[in-house]
PDB file of C-alpha atoms in Angstrom:
ATOM      1  CA  MET A   1      -0.024  -0.022  -0.045  1.00  0.00           C
ATOM      2  CA  ALA A   2       2.894   2.339   0.737  1.00  0.00           C
ATOM      3  CA  LEU A   3       4.280   1.769  -2.670  1.00  0.00           C
ATOM      4  CA  ALA A   4       0.953   2.554  -4.250  1.00  0.00           C
ATOM      5  CA  LEU A   5       0.523   5.759  -2.255  1.00  0.00           C
ATOM      6  CA  ILE A   6       4.051   6.883  -3.253  1.00  0.00           C
ATOM      7  CA  LEU A   7       3.207   6.207  -6.866  1.00  0.00           C
ATOM      8  CA  VAL A   8      -0.002   8.227  -6.633  1.00  0.00           C
ATOM      9  CA  ILE A   9       1.769  11.166  -5.077  1.00  0.00           C
ATOM     10  CA  LEU A  10       4.704  11.054  -7.560  1.00  0.00           C
ATOM     11  CA  ILE A  11       2.324  10.950 -10.565  1.00  0.00           C
ATOM     12  CA  GLY A  12       0.326  13.815  -9.009  1.00  0.00           C
ATOM     13  CA  VAL A  13       3.400  15.997  -8.597  1.00  0.00           C
ATOM     14  CA  ILE A  14       4.459  15.362 -12.154  1.00  0.00           C
ATOM     15  CA  ASP A  15       1.023  16.037 -13.498  1.00  0.00           C
ATOM     16  CA  TYR A  16       0.862  19.321 -11.412  1.00  0.00           C
ATOM     17  CA  TRP A  17       4.155  20.568 -12.802  1.00  0.00           C
ATOM     18  CA  ILE A  18       3.481  19.684 -16.349  1.00  0.00           C
ATOM     19  CA  LYS A  19       1.570  22.743 -17.385  1.00  0.00           C
ATOM     20  CA  VAL A  20       0.870  21.565 -20.888  1.00  0.00           C
ATOM     21  CA  ASP A  21      -2.327  19.611 -21.623  1.00  0.00           C
ATOM     22  CA  LEU A  22      -0.684  16.142 -21.414  1.00  0.00           C
ATOM     23  CA  SER A  23      -2.797  13.510 -19.952  1.00  0.00           C
ATOM     24  CA  LEU A  24      -1.381  11.045 -17.402  1.00  0.00           C
ATOM     25  CA  SER A  25      -4.455   9.107 -16.735  1.00  0.00           C
ATOM     26  CA  ILE A  26      -3.153   5.736 -17.518  1.00  0.00           C
ATOM     27  CA  PHE A  27      -0.231   6.032 -15.037  1.00  0.00           C
ATOM     28  CA  TYR A  28      -2.872   6.614 -12.263  1.00  0.00           C
ATOM     29  CA  LEU A  29      -4.129   3.087 -13.126  1.00  0.00           C
ATOM     30  CA  PHE A  30      -0.890   1.412 -11.863  1.00  0.00           C
ATOM     31  CA  PRO A  31      -1.416   2.046  -8.086  1.00  0.00           C
ATOM     32  CA  ILE A  32      -5.138   1.520  -8.412  1.00  0.00           C
ATOM     33  CA  ILE A  33      -4.521  -1.909  -9.881  1.00  0.00           C
ATOM     34  CA  LEU A  34      -1.829  -2.752  -7.261  1.00  0.00           C
ATOM     35  CA  VAL A  35      -3.851  -2.111  -4.290  1.00  0.00           C
ATOM     36  CA  THR A  36      -6.913  -3.761  -5.851  1.00  0.00           C
ATOM     37  CA  TRP A  37      -5.025  -6.946  -6.490  1.00  0.00           C
ATOM     38  CA  PHE A  38      -2.868  -7.191  -3.400  1.00  0.00           C
ATOM     39  CA  ILE A  39      -5.279  -5.685  -0.846  1.00  0.00           C
ATOM     40  CA  ASN A  40      -8.983  -5.550  -1.778  1.00  0.00           C
ATOM     41  CA  GLN A  41     -11.655  -3.940  -3.835  1.00  0.00           C
ATOM     42  CA  ALA A  42     -12.568  -1.424  -1.220  1.00  0.00           C
ATOM     43  CA  MET A  43      -9.041  -0.132  -1.009  1.00  0.00           C
ATOM     44  CA  GLY A  44      -9.065  -0.038  -4.744  1.00  0.00           C
ATOM     45  CA  PHE A  45     -12.121   2.228  -4.759  1.00  0.00           C
ATOM     46  CA  SER A  46     -10.397   4.490  -2.157  1.00  0.00           C
ATOM     47  CA  PHE A  47      -7.481   4.938  -4.400  1.00  0.00           C
ATOM     48  CA  CYS A  48      -9.878   5.646  -7.329  1.00  0.00           C
ATOM     49  CA  CYS A  49     -11.120   8.646  -5.285  1.00  0.00           C
ATOM     50  CA  LEU A  50      -7.620   9.779  -4.231  1.00  0.00           C
ATOM     51  CA  CYS A  51      -6.340   9.683  -7.867  1.00  0.00           C
ATOM     52  CA  THR A  52      -9.285  11.388  -9.183  1.00  0.00           C
ATOM     53  CA  PHE A  53      -8.805  14.126  -6.506  1.00  0.00           C
ATOM     54  CA  ILE A  54      -5.042  14.517  -7.176  1.00  0.00           C
ATOM     55  CA  TRP A  55      -5.683  14.533 -10.964  1.00  0.00           C
ATOM     56  CA  LEU A  56      -8.375  17.414 -10.485  1.00  0.00           C
ATOM     57  CA  ILE A  57      -5.889  19.559  -8.598  1.00  0.00           C
ATOM     58  CA  ALA A  58      -3.099  19.017 -11.222  1.00  0.00           C
ATOM     59  CA  ASP A  59      -5.577  19.489 -14.135  1.00  0.00           C
ATOM     60  CA  SER A  60      -7.020  22.667 -12.622  1.00  0.00           C
ATOM     61  CA  ALA A  61      -3.390  24.086 -12.438  1.00  0.00           C
ATOM     62  CA  ALA A  62      -2.787  23.225 -15.922  1.00  0.00           C
ATOM     63  CA  LYS A  63      -5.951  24.573 -17.598  1.00  0.00           C
ATOM     64  CA  ILE A  64      -8.225  27.408 -17.528  1.00  0.00           C
ATOM     65  CA  TYR A  65     -11.795  26.127 -18.246  1.00  0.00           C
ATOM     66  CA  PRO A  66     -14.442  28.144 -20.030  1.00  0.00           C
ATOM     67  CA  TYR A  67     -17.074  26.571 -17.800  1.00  0.00           C
ATOM     68  CA  PRO A  68     -16.604  26.314 -14.084  1.00  0.00           C
ATOM     69  CA  LEU A  69     -18.265  22.835 -13.717  1.00  0.00           C
ATOM     70  CA  LEU A  70     -16.387  21.417 -16.604  1.00  0.00           C
ATOM     71  CA  PRO A  71     -13.315  20.061 -14.510  1.00  0.00           C
ATOM     72  CA  TYR A  72     -15.815  18.485 -12.024  1.00  0.00           C
ATOM     73  CA  TRP A  73     -17.604  16.675 -14.909  1.00  0.00           C
ATOM     74  CA  ASN A  74     -14.209  15.439 -16.283  1.00  0.00           C
ATOM     75  CA  ALA A  75     -13.240  14.223 -12.714  1.00  0.00           C
ATOM     76  CA  SER A  76     -16.579  12.314 -12.398  1.00  0.00           C
ATOM     77  CA  VAL A  77     -16.015  10.689 -15.719  1.00  0.00           C
ATOM     78  CA  ARG A  78     -12.526   9.662 -14.701  1.00  0.00           C
ATOM     79  CA  LEU A  79     -13.634   8.337 -11.398  1.00  0.00           C
ATOM     80  CA  GLY A  80     -16.276   6.136 -13.301  1.00  0.00           C
ATOM     81  CA  PHE A  81     -13.442   4.908 -15.640  1.00  0.00           C
ATOM     82  CA  PHE A  82     -11.103   4.151 -12.562  1.00  0.00           C
ATOM     83  CA  SER A  83     -13.957   2.474 -10.773  1.00  0.00           C
ATOM     84  CA  ILE A  84     -14.732   0.275 -13.743  1.00  0.00           C
ATOM     85  CA  ILE A  85     -11.124  -0.816 -13.974  1.00  0.00           C
ATOM     86  CA  THR A  86     -11.151  -1.582 -10.262  1.00  0.00           C
ATOM     87  CA  TYR A  87     -14.200  -3.611 -10.371  1.00  0.00           C
ATOM     88  CA  LEU A  88     -12.934  -5.655 -13.332  1.00  0.00           C
ATOM     89  CA  ILE A  89      -9.512  -6.276 -11.595  1.00  0.00           C
ATOM     90  CA  SER A  90     -11.364  -7.354  -8.553  1.00  0.00           C
ATOM     91  CA  GLN A  91     -13.479  -9.965 -10.540  1.00  0.00           C
ATOM     92  CA  ILE A  92     -10.500 -11.273 -12.322  1.00  0.00           C
ATOM     93  CA  LYS A  93      -8.679 -11.736  -8.899  1.00  0.00           C
ATOM     94  CA  ASN A  94     -11.827 -13.528  -7.483  1.00  0.00           C
ATOM     95  CA  ALA A  95     -11.881 -15.878 -10.561  1.00  0.00           C
ATOM     96  CA  TYR A  96      -8.101 -16.586 -10.128  1.00  0.00           C
ATOM     97  CA  GLU A  97      -8.463 -17.443  -6.568  1.00  0.00           C
ATOM     98  CA  ARG A  98     -11.332 -19.788  -7.210  1.00  0.00           C
ATOM     99  CA  GLU A  99      -9.467 -21.615  -9.859  1.00  0.00           C
ATOM    100  CA  LYS A 100      -6.515 -21.881  -7.564  1.00  0.00           C
ATOM    101  CA  ILE A 101      -8.861 -23.530  -4.860  1.00  0.00           C
ATOM    102  CA  LEU A 102     -10.239 -25.766  -7.410  1.00  0.00           C
ATOM    103  CA  ALA A 103      -6.873 -26.858  -8.656  1.00  0.00           C
ATOM    104  CA  ARG A 104      -5.971 -27.960  -5.001  1.00  0.00           C
ATOM    105  CA  THR A 105      -9.171 -29.505  -3.706  1.00  0.00           C
ATOM    106  CA  ASP A 106     -11.650 -32.363  -4.362  1.00  0.00           C
ATOM    107  CA  SER A 107     -14.872 -30.898  -5.622  1.00  0.00           C
ATOM    108  CA  LEU A 108     -17.004 -33.269  -3.603  1.00  0.00           C
ATOM    109  CA  THR A 109     -15.507 -33.376  -0.145  1.00  0.00           C
ATOM    110  CA  GLY A 110     -13.453 -30.148   0.023  1.00  0.00           C
ATOM    111  CA  ALA A 111     -10.434 -32.097   0.984  1.00  0.00           C
ATOM    112  CA  PHE A 112      -7.125 -31.589  -0.931  1.00  0.00           C
ATOM    113  CA  ASN A 113      -6.792 -33.659  -4.105  1.00  0.00           C
ATOM    114  CA  ASN A 114      -4.061 -36.145  -5.032  1.00  0.00           C
ATOM    115  CA  ARG A 115      -1.838 -33.739  -6.964  1.00  0.00           C
ATOM    116  CA  PHE A 116      -1.743 -30.976  -4.334  1.00  0.00           C
ATOM    117  CA  PHE A 117      -1.275 -33.590  -1.515  1.00  0.00           C
ATOM    118  CA  ARG A 118       1.735 -34.947  -3.288  1.00  0.00           C
ATOM    119  CA  GLU A 119       3.143 -31.392  -3.544  1.00  0.00           C
ATOM    120  CA  ILE A 120       2.686 -30.942   0.287  1.00  0.00           C
ATOM    121  CA  LEU A 121       4.104 -34.417   1.081  1.00  0.00           C
ATOM    122  CA  GLN A 122       7.391 -33.579  -1.020  1.00  0.00           C
ATOM    123  CA  ILE A 123       7.829 -30.353   1.014  1.00  0.00           C
ATOM    124  CA  GLU A 124       7.320 -32.269   4.208  1.00  0.00           C
ATOM    125  CA  ILE A 125       9.706 -34.877   3.127  1.00  0.00           C
ATOM    126  CA  ASN A 126      12.343 -32.199   2.317  1.00  0.00           C
ATOM    127  CA  ARG A 127      11.926 -30.638   5.837  1.00  0.00           C
ATOM    128  CA  CYS A 128      12.110 -34.130   7.465  1.00  0.00           C
ATOM    129  CA  TYR A 129      15.338 -34.644   5.550  1.00  0.00           C
ATOM    130  CA  ARG A 130      16.711 -31.237   6.460  1.00  0.00           C
ATOM    131  CA  TYR A 131      15.643 -30.845  10.071  1.00  0.00           C
ATOM    132  CA  GLN A 132      15.399 -34.524  11.070  1.00  0.00           C
ATOM    133  CA  HIS A 133      11.830 -34.044  12.349  1.00  0.00           C
ATOM    134  CA  PRO A 134       9.459 -37.072  12.276  1.00  0.00           C
ATOM    135  CA  LEU A 135       6.389 -37.189  10.118  1.00  0.00           C
ATOM    136  CA  THR A 136       3.456 -39.549  10.205  1.00  0.00           C
ATOM    137  CA  LEU A 137       1.626 -40.650   7.041  1.00  0.00           C
ATOM    138  CA  ALA A 138      -1.574 -42.602   6.999  1.00  0.00           C
ATOM    139  CA  TYR A 139      -3.767 -44.138   4.300  1.00  0.00           C
ATOM    140  CA  PHE A 140      -7.541 -44.771   4.860  1.00  0.00           C
ATOM    141  CA  ASP A 141      -9.679 -46.899   2.745  1.00  0.00           C
ATOM    142  CA  VAL A 142     -13.465 -47.229   3.410  1.00  0.00           C
ATOM    143  CA  ASP A 143     -14.320 -50.936   3.699  1.00  0.00           C
ATOM    144  CA  ASN A 144     -17.443 -52.141   1.604  1.00  0.00           C
ATOM    145  CA  PHE A 145     -18.014 -48.639   0.225  1.00  0.00           C
ATOM    146  CA  LYS A 146     -19.297 -50.227  -2.985  1.00  0.00           C
ATOM    147  CA  GLN A 147     -22.155 -51.772  -1.141  1.00  0.00           C
ATOM    148  CA  VAL A 148     -23.318 -48.329   0.038  1.00  0.00           C
ATOM    149  CA  ASN A 149     -23.294 -47.118  -3.642  1.00  0.00           C
ATOM    150  CA  ASP A 150     -25.043 -50.304  -4.747  1.00  0.00           C
ATOM    151  CA  GLN A 151     -27.679 -50.589  -1.942  1.00  0.00           C
ATOM    152  CA  LEU A 152     -28.328 -46.890  -1.051  1.00  0.00           C
ATOM    153  CA  GLY A 153     -27.396 -44.891  -4.242  1.00  0.00           C
ATOM    154  CA  TYR A 154     -24.606 -42.756  -5.287  1.00  0.00           C
ATOM    155  CA  SER A 155     -26.056 -39.784  -3.499  1.00  0.00           C
ATOM    156  CA  SER A 156     -25.670 -41.650  -0.041  1.00  0.00           C
ATOM    157  CA  GLY A 157     -22.193 -42.569  -1.070  1.00  0.00           C
ATOM    158  CA  ASP A 158     -21.303 -39.002  -1.733  1.00  0.00           C
ATOM    159  CA  HIS A 159     -22.838 -37.911   1.542  1.00  0.00           C
ATOM    160  CA  LEU A 160     -20.846 -40.514   3.304  1.00  0.00           C
ATOM    161  CA  LEU A 161     -17.466 -39.376   1.851  1.00  0.00           C
ATOM    162  CA  GLN A 162     -18.323 -35.773   2.873  1.00  0.00           C
ATOM    163  CA  LEU A 163     -19.164 -36.801   6.444  1.00  0.00           C
ATOM    164  CA  ILE A 164     -15.923 -38.786   6.609  1.00  0.00           C
ATOM    165  CA  THR A 165     -13.945 -35.747   5.471  1.00  0.00           C
ATOM    166  CA  GLN A 166     -15.750 -33.506   8.141  1.00  0.00           C
ATOM    167  CA  ILE A 167     -15.009 -35.976  10.948  1.00  0.00           C
ATOM    168  CA  ILE A 168     -11.356 -36.382  10.198  1.00  0.00           C
ATOM    169  CA  GLN A 169     -10.779 -32.628   9.724  1.00  0.00           C
ATOM    170  CA  LYS A 170     -12.419 -31.869  13.103  1.00  0.00           C
ATOM    171  CA  ASN A 171      -9.962 -34.305  14.810  1.00  0.00           C
ATOM    172  CA  ILE A 172      -6.651 -33.111  13.285  1.00  0.00           C
ATOM    173  CA  ARG A 173      -4.629 -29.894  13.576  1.00  0.00           C
ATOM    174  CA  GLN A 174      -4.598 -26.974  10.979  1.00  0.00           C
ATOM    175  CA  THR A 175      -0.925 -27.944  10.080  1.00  0.00           C
ATOM    176  CA  ASP A 176      -2.123 -31.436   9.274  1.00  0.00           C
ATOM    177  CA  THR A 177      -3.108 -32.279   5.518  1.00  0.00           C
ATOM    178  CA  LEU A 178      -6.118 -34.502   4.570  1.00  0.00           C
ATOM    179  CA  ALA A 179      -6.645 -35.449   0.879  1.00  0.00           C
ATOM    180  CA  ARG A 180      -8.986 -37.591  -0.932  1.00  0.00           C
ATOM    181  CA  LEU A 181      -6.742 -39.734  -3.438  1.00  0.00           C
ATOM    182  CA  GLY A 182      -9.660 -41.000  -5.337  1.00  0.00           C
ATOM    183  CA  GLY A 183     -12.897 -42.980  -4.957  1.00  0.00           C
ATOM    184  CA  ASP A 184     -13.062 -44.069  -1.239  1.00  0.00           C
ATOM    185  CA  GLU A 185      -9.383 -43.620  -0.384  1.00  0.00           C
ATOM    186  CA  PHE A 186      -7.925 -40.840   1.790  1.00  0.00           C
ATOM    187  CA  ALA A 187      -4.430 -39.899   2.947  1.00  0.00           C
ATOM    188  CA  LEU A 188      -3.530 -37.939   6.121  1.00  0.00           C
ATOM    189  CA  LEU A 189      -0.152 -36.238   6.678  1.00  0.00           C
ATOM    190  CA  LEU A 190       0.893 -35.336  10.212  1.00  0.00           C
ATOM    191  CA  PRO A 191       3.966 -33.204  10.069  1.00  0.00           C
ATOM    192  CA  GLU A 192       6.511 -33.207  12.964  1.00  0.00           C
ATOM    193  CA  THR A 193       4.504 -36.094  14.568  1.00  0.00           C
ATOM    194  CA  ASP A 194       6.238 -39.003  16.238  1.00  0.00           C
ATOM    195  CA  TYR A 195       4.916 -42.534  16.671  1.00  0.00           C
ATOM    196  CA  ASN A 196       3.146 -41.984  19.991  1.00  0.00           C
ATOM    197  CA  GLN A 197       1.485 -38.561  18.866  1.00  0.00           C
ATOM    198  CA  GLY A 198       0.544 -40.090  15.644  1.00  0.00           C
ATOM    199  CA  GLN A 199      -0.976 -43.043  17.357  1.00  0.00           C
ATOM    200  CA  ILE A 200      -3.103 -40.694  19.625  1.00  0.00           C
ATOM    201  CA  VAL A 201      -4.503 -38.791  16.509  1.00  0.00           C
ATOM    202  CA  LEU A 202      -5.161 -41.927  14.455  1.00  0.00           C
ATOM    203  CA  ARG A 203      -7.005 -43.726  17.231  1.00  0.00           C
ATOM    204  CA  ARG A 204      -9.057 -40.725  18.072  1.00  0.00           C
ATOM    205  CA  VAL A 205      -9.993 -40.331  14.272  1.00  0.00           C
ATOM    206  CA  GLN A 206     -10.716 -44.035  13.993  1.00  0.00           C
ATOM    207  CA  GLU A 207     -13.000 -43.976  17.071  1.00  0.00           C
ATOM    208  CA  GLU A 208     -14.896 -40.919  15.914  1.00  0.00           C
ATOM    209  CA  LEU A 209     -15.503 -42.319  12.357  1.00  0.00           C
ATOM    210  CA  LEU A 210     -16.772 -45.610  13.848  1.00  0.00           C
ATOM    211  CA  LEU A 211     -19.102 -43.905  16.176  1.00  0.00           C
ATOM    212  CA  THR A 212     -20.509 -41.804  13.476  1.00  0.00           C
ATOM    213  CA  ILE A 213     -20.875 -44.705  11.069  1.00  0.00           C
ATOM    214  CA  GLU A 214     -22.638 -46.669  13.799  1.00  0.00           C
ATOM    215  CA  SER A 215     -25.151 -43.815  14.185  1.00  0.00           C
ATOM    216  CA  GLU A 216     -25.517 -43.616  10.254  1.00  0.00           C
ATOM    217  CA  LYS A 217     -26.291 -47.341  10.195  1.00  0.00           C
ATOM    218  CA  VAL A 218     -24.301 -48.123   7.219  1.00  0.00           C
ATOM    219  CA  PRO A 219     -22.283 -51.433   6.725  1.00  0.00           C
ATOM    220  CA  ILE A 220     -18.759 -49.962   6.304  1.00  0.00           C
ATOM    221  CA  GLY A 221     -15.477 -49.864   8.179  1.00  0.00           C
ATOM    222  CA  PHE A 222     -12.090 -48.280   7.747  1.00  0.00           C
ATOM    223  CA  SER A 223      -8.789 -50.030   6.915  1.00  0.00           C
ATOM    224  CA  ILE A 224      -6.055 -47.852   7.887  1.00  0.00           C
ATOM    225  CA  GLY A 225      -2.253 -48.047   7.226  1.00  0.00           C
ATOM    226  CA  ALA A 226       0.059 -45.680   8.896  1.00  0.00           C
ATOM    227  CA  LEU A 227       3.891 -45.173   9.031  1.00  0.00           C
ATOM    228  CA  THR A 228       5.898 -42.799  11.167  1.00  0.00           C
ATOM    229  CA  HIS A 229       9.158 -41.754   9.566  1.00  0.00           C
ATOM    230  CA  ASN A 230      12.101 -40.786  11.731  1.00  0.00           C
ATOM    231  CA  ILE A 231      14.176 -40.901   8.601  1.00  0.00           C
ATOM    232  CA  ALA A 232      12.939 -39.012   5.602  1.00  0.00           C
ATOM    233  CA  PRO A 233      11.239 -41.239   3.031  1.00  0.00           C
ATOM    234  CA  GLU A 234      13.067 -41.775  -0.378  1.00  0.00           C
ATOM    235  CA  SER A 235      10.281 -40.123  -2.363  1.00  0.00           C
ATOM    236  CA  VAL A 236       6.561 -39.317  -2.493  1.00  0.00           C
ATOM    237  CA  ASP A 237       5.729 -42.514  -4.373  1.00  0.00           C
ATOM    238  CA  LYS A 238       7.777 -44.788  -1.994  1.00  0.00           C
ATOM    239  CA  ALA A 239       6.052 -43.176   1.145  1.00  0.00           C
ATOM    240  CA  LEU A 240       2.582 -43.716  -0.261  1.00  0.00           C
ATOM    241  CA  GLU A 241       3.498 -47.168  -1.537  1.00  0.00           C
ATOM    242  CA  LYS A 242       4.422 -48.353   2.012  1.00  0.00           C
ATOM    243  CA  VAL A 243       1.358 -46.902   3.748  1.00  0.00           C
ATOM    244  CA  ASP A 244      -0.857 -48.338   0.917  1.00  0.00           C
ATOM    245  CA  SER A 245       0.768 -51.763   1.576  1.00  0.00           C
ATOM    246  CA  LEU A 246       0.113 -51.495   5.350  1.00  0.00           C
ATOM    247  CA  MET A 247      -3.559 -50.548   4.590  1.00  0.00           C
ATOM    248  CA  TYR A 248      -3.924 -53.708   2.413  1.00  0.00           C
ATOM    249  CA  THR A 249      -2.390 -55.735   5.203  1.00  0.00           C
ATOM    250  CA  VAL A 250      -5.301 -54.600   7.397  1.00  0.00           C
ATOM    251  CA  LYS A 251      -7.719 -55.613   4.688  1.00  0.00           C
ATOM    252  CA  LYS A 252      -6.224 -59.130   4.387  1.00  0.00           C
ATOM    253  CA  GLN A 253      -6.422 -59.638   8.220  1.00  0.00           C
ATOM    254  CA  GLY A 254     -10.234 -58.890   8.215  1.00  0.00           C
ATOM    255  CA  LYS A 255     -10.600 -55.206   7.397  1.00  0.00           C
ATOM    256  CA  ASN A 256     -11.734 -52.390   9.759  1.00  0.00           C
ATOM    257  CA  GLY A 257      -8.427 -51.932  11.709  1.00  0.00           C
ATOM    258  CA  LEU A 258      -5.394 -49.781  12.146  1.00  0.00           C
ATOM    259  CA  LYS A 259      -1.707 -50.981  11.507  1.00  0.00           C
ATOM    260  CA  HIS A 260       0.837 -48.330  12.529  1.00  0.00           C
ATOM    261  CA  GLU A 261       4.511 -48.878  12.184  1.00  0.00           C
ATOM    262  CA  ILE A 262       7.617 -46.814  12.548  1.00  0.00           C
ATOM    263  CA  ILE A 263      10.896 -46.467  10.558  1.00  0.00           C
TER     264      ILE A 263
END
């Protein structure tokens, strides 16, 4: 904001000292666009008014108008022009922010999607390698989910996935990352979380899920594979492959359980 204000003042001074009829309107747009994009629309409109006022002073110093109201009419037109640009920039920014969110999240559940989760996991693997901090990674699979879709319909299945997402998100920290990897599979990343801390979180999530499912009266369970890394994983693919393997071990042993190991 300070930079934008300096720009407005600088342009206004230049505009004031140039006595010839030379328009600098386009240069006033730079600070207006700057504050609209990086702060908000309201601040952009405030700068529209400020730029219009400074331009009016500078223009009045450069010209002698035959009609006393003419400079105020010109100022009103310029204010309208600045305001339209501000509104359009604000709409472009909102569309950009929406697209950014859509690119990161699963449209059904609101959890992060597979691609963005992999990016976050890579960042945490790098931090784990650099600082030697532990991380815990878990892989959730909803047992018998196909039966829900077949017997109760896809809308019931969608509702169930949304409910599962809400329950997990309520029982983790803001620094933790939940993603829907596809279908009925979820991944949970707990940064800087050792085995004991991870076990507490995973057990709590598991209990809350089972309680909710019991009240919903649907025939599903949760196979969960989890791995705490005290040594950084080799790669994102290797890390996911290992927890996926632990999750399938749970399925082979009868489903609806948690297998949590440490490296």
